[in-house]
């Protein structure tokens, strides 16, 4: 996969770039990027709202990807974000937070939302806080933006950098498999070996975070037993 393969569709305003990507998927051939300067109904994981703050980047990748390997796509999308920021500032303090987050100086700087599209297409919706971050009190996790942390880049430049990096990681996955990507994620994840709590609708799980497995499931140790977690919000307890 290479940068030139992407068909890039730019909009001023959309409800959600993920919705536009879903619409496109019924008659798609090849891969697409949908961007919008503003979203009027941007959404986040688990039914949450994604605010459309001016100057931030909102885009959705629409690509063919086997749904049963969705965990790999989540990890590649987050790694590509991490590596893009590192290319701008190699000293940036970045860590992964399971499942899809990248933390900059300990705060959430982007959001990734994967959704199934038509046929064998998947949508990777990404919001990057380029200039601003939400400041409301009801945030699940403290947020920041690249600019607030001293990293200056324009949305369009970031998108180009991201697409190049994403292609490179897809090629690694295709040619060499998931293992090196999984190890990279584990090496740079926040809180491995420490106590975490995972909030799910039906209750909370508490245990020691042991990284992710080959399906990108979170490994949680409790009473010397390891269980696999497939969804939820992680909170650090140490
Ligand atoms: C999260 O909850 O952290 C995921 C947020 C994902 C937001 C992006 S912005 C572009 C795309 N369109 C949407 O409606 N959501 C995603």
Coordinates of C-alpha atoms and ligand atoms in Angstrom, one line a residue:
X1 CA 0.0 0.0 0.0
X2 CA 1.3 3.5 -0.8
X3 CA 0.3 7.1 -0.2
X4 CA -0.9 7.5 -3.8
X5 CA -3.4 4.8 -3.4
X6 CA -5.6 7.0 -1.2
X7 CA -8.5 8.9 -2.8
X8 CA -8.7 11.9 -0.6
X9 CA -12.2 13.6 -0.3
X10 CA -12.2 16.9 1.5
X11 CA -15.4 18.5 2.9
X12 CA -16.1 21.8 4.8
X13 CA -18.8 20.3 7.0
X14 CA -20.1 16.8 7.6
X15 CA -22.2 15.2 10.3
X16 CA -19.4 12.7 10.8
X17 CA -16.6 11.7 8.5
X18 CA -17.4 8.1 9.5
X19 CA -20.9 8.4 8.2
X20 CA -19.7 9.7 4.8
X21 CA -17.2 6.9 4.6
X22 CA -20.0 4.4 5.4
X23 CA -22.0 5.9 2.6
X24 CA -19.1 5.6 0.2
X25 CA -18.4 2.0 1.1
X26 CA -21.5 0.7 -0.7
X27 CA -19.9 1.6 -4.1
X28 CA -16.2 1.7 -3.2
X29 CA -13.2 0.5 -5.1
X30 CA -9.7 1.1 -3.6
X31 CA -9.2 3.1 -0.4
X32 CA -10.4 6.5 0.6
X33 CA -9.8 9.2 3.1
X34 CA -12.7 11.5 4.1
X35 CA -11.9 14.7 5.9
X36 CA -14.0 17.6 7.1
X37 CA -13.1 20.9 8.7
X38 CA -16.1 20.6 11.0
X39 CA -18.3 17.8 12.1
X40 CA -21.8 18.5 13.4
X41 CA -22.3 15.1 14.9
X42 CA -18.9 13.7 15.5
X43 CA -18.9 10.6 17.7
X44 CA -16.5 8.8 19.9
X45 CA -16.3 5.3 21.4
X46 CA -19.1 3.8 23.3
X47 CA -21.7 6.3 22.3
X48 CA -19.8 9.4 23.4
X49 CA -19.7 12.7 21.5
X50 CA -16.6 13.9 19.8
X51 CA -16.4 17.7 19.9
X52 CA -15.5 19.6 16.7
X53 CA -13.1 22.2 17.9
X54 CA -11.7 24.6 15.3
X55 CA -8.3 23.8 13.8
X56 CA -8.4 20.1 14.8
X57 CA -8.2 17.3 12.3
X58 CA -11.1 14.9 11.6
X59 CA -10.8 12.1 9.1
X60 CA -11.9 8.6 8.3
X61 CA -10.0 6.0 6.4
X62 CA -12.1 3.6 4.4
X63 CA -10.2 0.5 3.4
X64 CA -10.6 -3.2 2.8
X65 CA -9.7 -5.1 5.9
X66 CA -10.7 -8.5 7.3
X67 CA -13.1 -7.8 10.2
X68 CA -11.8 -10.7 12.1
X69 CA -8.4 -9.0 12.5
X70 CA -10.0 -5.7 13.7
X71 CA -7.6 -5.7 16.7
X72 CA -4.6 -5.4 14.4
X73 CA -6.2 -2.4 12.7
X74 CA -6.8 -0.7 16.0
X75 CA -3.2 -1.1 17.0
X76 CA -1.8 -0.1 13.6
X77 CA -3.9 3.1 13.6
X78 CA -2.7 4.1 17.1
X79 CA 0.9 3.2 16.3
X80 CA 0.7 5.4 13.1
X81 CA -0.5 8.3 15.2
X82 CA 2.3 7.8 17.7
X83 CA 5.0 7.6 15.0
X84 CA 3.6 10.6 13.1
X85 CA 4.0 12.8 16.2
X86 CA 7.4 11.4 16.9
X87 CA 8.5 12.4 13.4
X88 CA 7.5 16.0 14.2
X89 CA 9.1 15.9 17.6
X90 CA 11.3 12.9 18.4
X91 CA 11.3 13.9 22.1
X92 CA 7.6 13.9 22.5
X93 CA 6.4 11.9 25.6
X94 CA 3.9 9.5 24.1
X95 CA 2.3 6.4 25.5
X96 CA -0.4 4.1 24.3
X97 CA -3.6 3.5 26.3
X98 CA -5.6 0.5 25.5
X99 CA -7.5 0.1 23.2
X100 CA -7.1 3.1 20.8
X101 CA -5.7 6.0 22.6
X102 CA -2.4 7.8 22.4
X103 CA -1.4 10.0 25.4
X104 CA 0.9 13.0 25.0
X105 CA 2.4 14.1 28.3
X106 CA -0.2 11.9 30.0
X107 CA -3.3 13.4 28.3
X108 CA -5.4 12.2 25.4
X109 CA -4.4 13.9 22.2
X110 CA -6.5 11.9 19.7
X111 CA -9.4 9.5 19.4
X112 CA -9.8 6.5 17.1
X113 CA -13.2 4.9 16.3
X114 CA -13.4 1.8 14.2
X115 CA -16.6 0.8 12.5
X116 CA -17.7 -1.8 10.0
X117 CA -18.6 -0.6 6.5
X118 CA -20.2 -2.4 3.5
X119 CA -18.7 -5.5 2.0
X120 CA -15.3 -6.2 3.4
X121 CA -14.6 -2.5 4.2
X122 CA -13.6 -1.1 7.5
X123 CA -13.7 2.6 8.7
X124 CA -11.0 4.0 10.9
X125 CA -12.3 7.4 12.2
X126 CA -9.6 9.6 13.7
X127 CA -9.8 12.9 15.5
X128 CA -6.5 14.6 16.3
X129 CA -6.4 17.6 18.7
X130 CA -4.1 19.7 16.6
X131 CA -4.8 23.1 18.1
X132 CA -7.4 22.7 20.8
X133 CA -8.6 20.2 23.4
X134 CA -12.0 20.0 25.2
X135 CA -11.9 21.4 28.6
X136 CA -15.3 20.4 30.1
X137 CA -15.3 18.7 33.5
X138 CA -17.2 15.6 32.5
X139 CA -14.3 14.3 30.3
X140 CA -13.5 10.6 31.0
X141 CA -9.8 11.4 30.6
X142 CA -7.8 14.6 30.6
X143 CA -7.3 15.9 27.1
X144 CA -4.6 18.0 25.4
X145 CA -3.6 19.1 21.9
X146 CA -0.4 19.1 19.9
X147 CA -0.2 22.9 20.0
X148 CA -0.8 23.1 23.8
X149 CA 2.2 20.7 24.2
X150 CA 4.4 22.8 22.0
X151 CA 4.1 20.8 18.8
X152 CA 3.3 23.0 15.8
X153 CA 1.9 21.4 12.7
X154 CA -1.0 22.1 10.3
X155 CA -3.9 19.7 10.0
X156 CA -3.2 19.0 6.3
X157 CA 0.5 18.3 6.9
X158 CA -0.3 16.0 9.8
X159 CA -2.8 14.0 7.6
X160 CA -0.1 13.5 4.9
X161 CA 2.4 12.3 7.4
X162 CA -0.2 10.0 9.0
X163 CA -1.2 8.4 5.7
X164 CA 2.5 7.7 4.8
X165 CA 3.1 6.2 8.2
X166 CA -0.2 4.2 8.1
X167 CA 0.8 2.7 4.7
X168 CA 4.2 1.7 6.0
X169 CA 2.6 -0.1 9.0
X170 CA 0.0 -1.9 6.8
X171 CA 2.9 -3.1 4.7
X172 CA 4.8 -4.4 7.8
X173 CA 1.6 -6.2 8.8
X174 CA 1.2 -7.8 5.3
X175 CA 4.8 -8.7 4.8
X176 CA 6.0 -9.6 8.3
X177 CA 2.8 -10.1 10.4
X178 CA 1.5 -8.5 13.6
X179 CA 4.2 -9.5 16.1
X180 CA 6.7 -6.6 15.8
X181 CA 3.8 -4.2 15.9
X182 CA 2.3 -5.8 19.0
X183 CA 5.8 -5.7 20.7
X184 CA 6.1 -2.0 19.8
X185 CA 2.8 -1.2 21.3
X186 CA 3.5 -3.2 24.5
X187 CA 6.9 -1.5 24.8
X188 CA 5.3 2.0 24.7
X189 CA 2.1 1.4 26.6
X190 CA 1.3 3.2 29.8
X191 CA 1.2 1.2 33.0
X192 CA 2.3 -2.3 32.0
X193 CA 2.8 -4.3 35.2
X194 CA 0.7 -1.9 37.3
X195 CA -2.8 -2.0 38.7
X196 CA -5.6 -0.9 36.4
X197 CA -9.4 -0.8 36.5
X198 CA -11.5 -1.5 33.4
X199 CA -14.9 0.0 33.4
X200 CA -17.6 -2.0 31.5
X201 CA -21.4 -1.6 31.4
X202 CA -21.8 -4.6 33.6
X203 CA -19.2 -3.6 36.2
X204 CA -15.5 -3.0 36.8
X205 CA -12.5 -5.3 36.5
X206 CA -9.4 -4.8 38.6
X207 CA -6.1 -6.4 38.0
X208 CA -2.5 -6.0 36.8
X209 CA -2.1 -4.9 33.2
X210 CA 0.1 -7.4 31.3
X211 CA 0.0 -5.9 27.8
X212 CA -1.9 -7.1 24.7
X213 CA -1.9 -10.5 23.0
X214 CA -1.8 -11.4 19.4
X215 CA -5.5 -10.4 18.9
X216 CA -4.8 -7.0 20.6
X217 CA -6.9 -8.1 23.6
X218 CA -5.9 -6.7 26.9
X219 CA -4.3 -9.2 29.3
X220 CA -5.3 -8.7 32.9
X221 CA -3.8 -10.7 35.8
X222 CA -5.7 -11.4 38.9
X223 CA -5.0 -14.0 41.6
X224 CA -2.2 -15.4 39.3
X225 CA -4.6 -16.0 36.5
X226 CA -4.6 -14.1 33.2
X227 CA -7.9 -13.1 31.6
X228 CA -8.5 -11.5 28.2
X229 CA -10.5 -8.3 27.9
X230 CA -12.0 -7.2 24.7
X231 CA -13.8 -3.9 25.5
X232 CA -14.0 -1.3 28.2
X233 CA -12.3 1.9 29.4
X234 CA -9.0 1.7 31.3
X235 CA -8.2 3.7 34.4
X236 CA -4.8 3.6 36.0
X237 CA -4.7 3.0 39.7
X238 CA -1.0 3.6 40.5
Ligands
LIG1 C1 -12.8 8.2 20.9 O1 -13.9 8.1 21.6 O2 -11.8 8.4 21.5 C2 -12.9 8.1 19.4 C3 -13.1 9.5 18.8 C4 -13.1 9.4 17.3 C5 -13.4 10.7 16.6 C6 -13.3 10.7 15.1 S1 -13.3 12.3 14.4 C7 -13.4 11.7 12.8 C8 -14.3 10.5 12.9 N1 -15.7 10.9 12.7 C9 -16.4 10.7 13.9 O3 -17.6 10.9 14.0 N2 -15.6 10.1 14.8 C10 -14.3 9.9 14.3

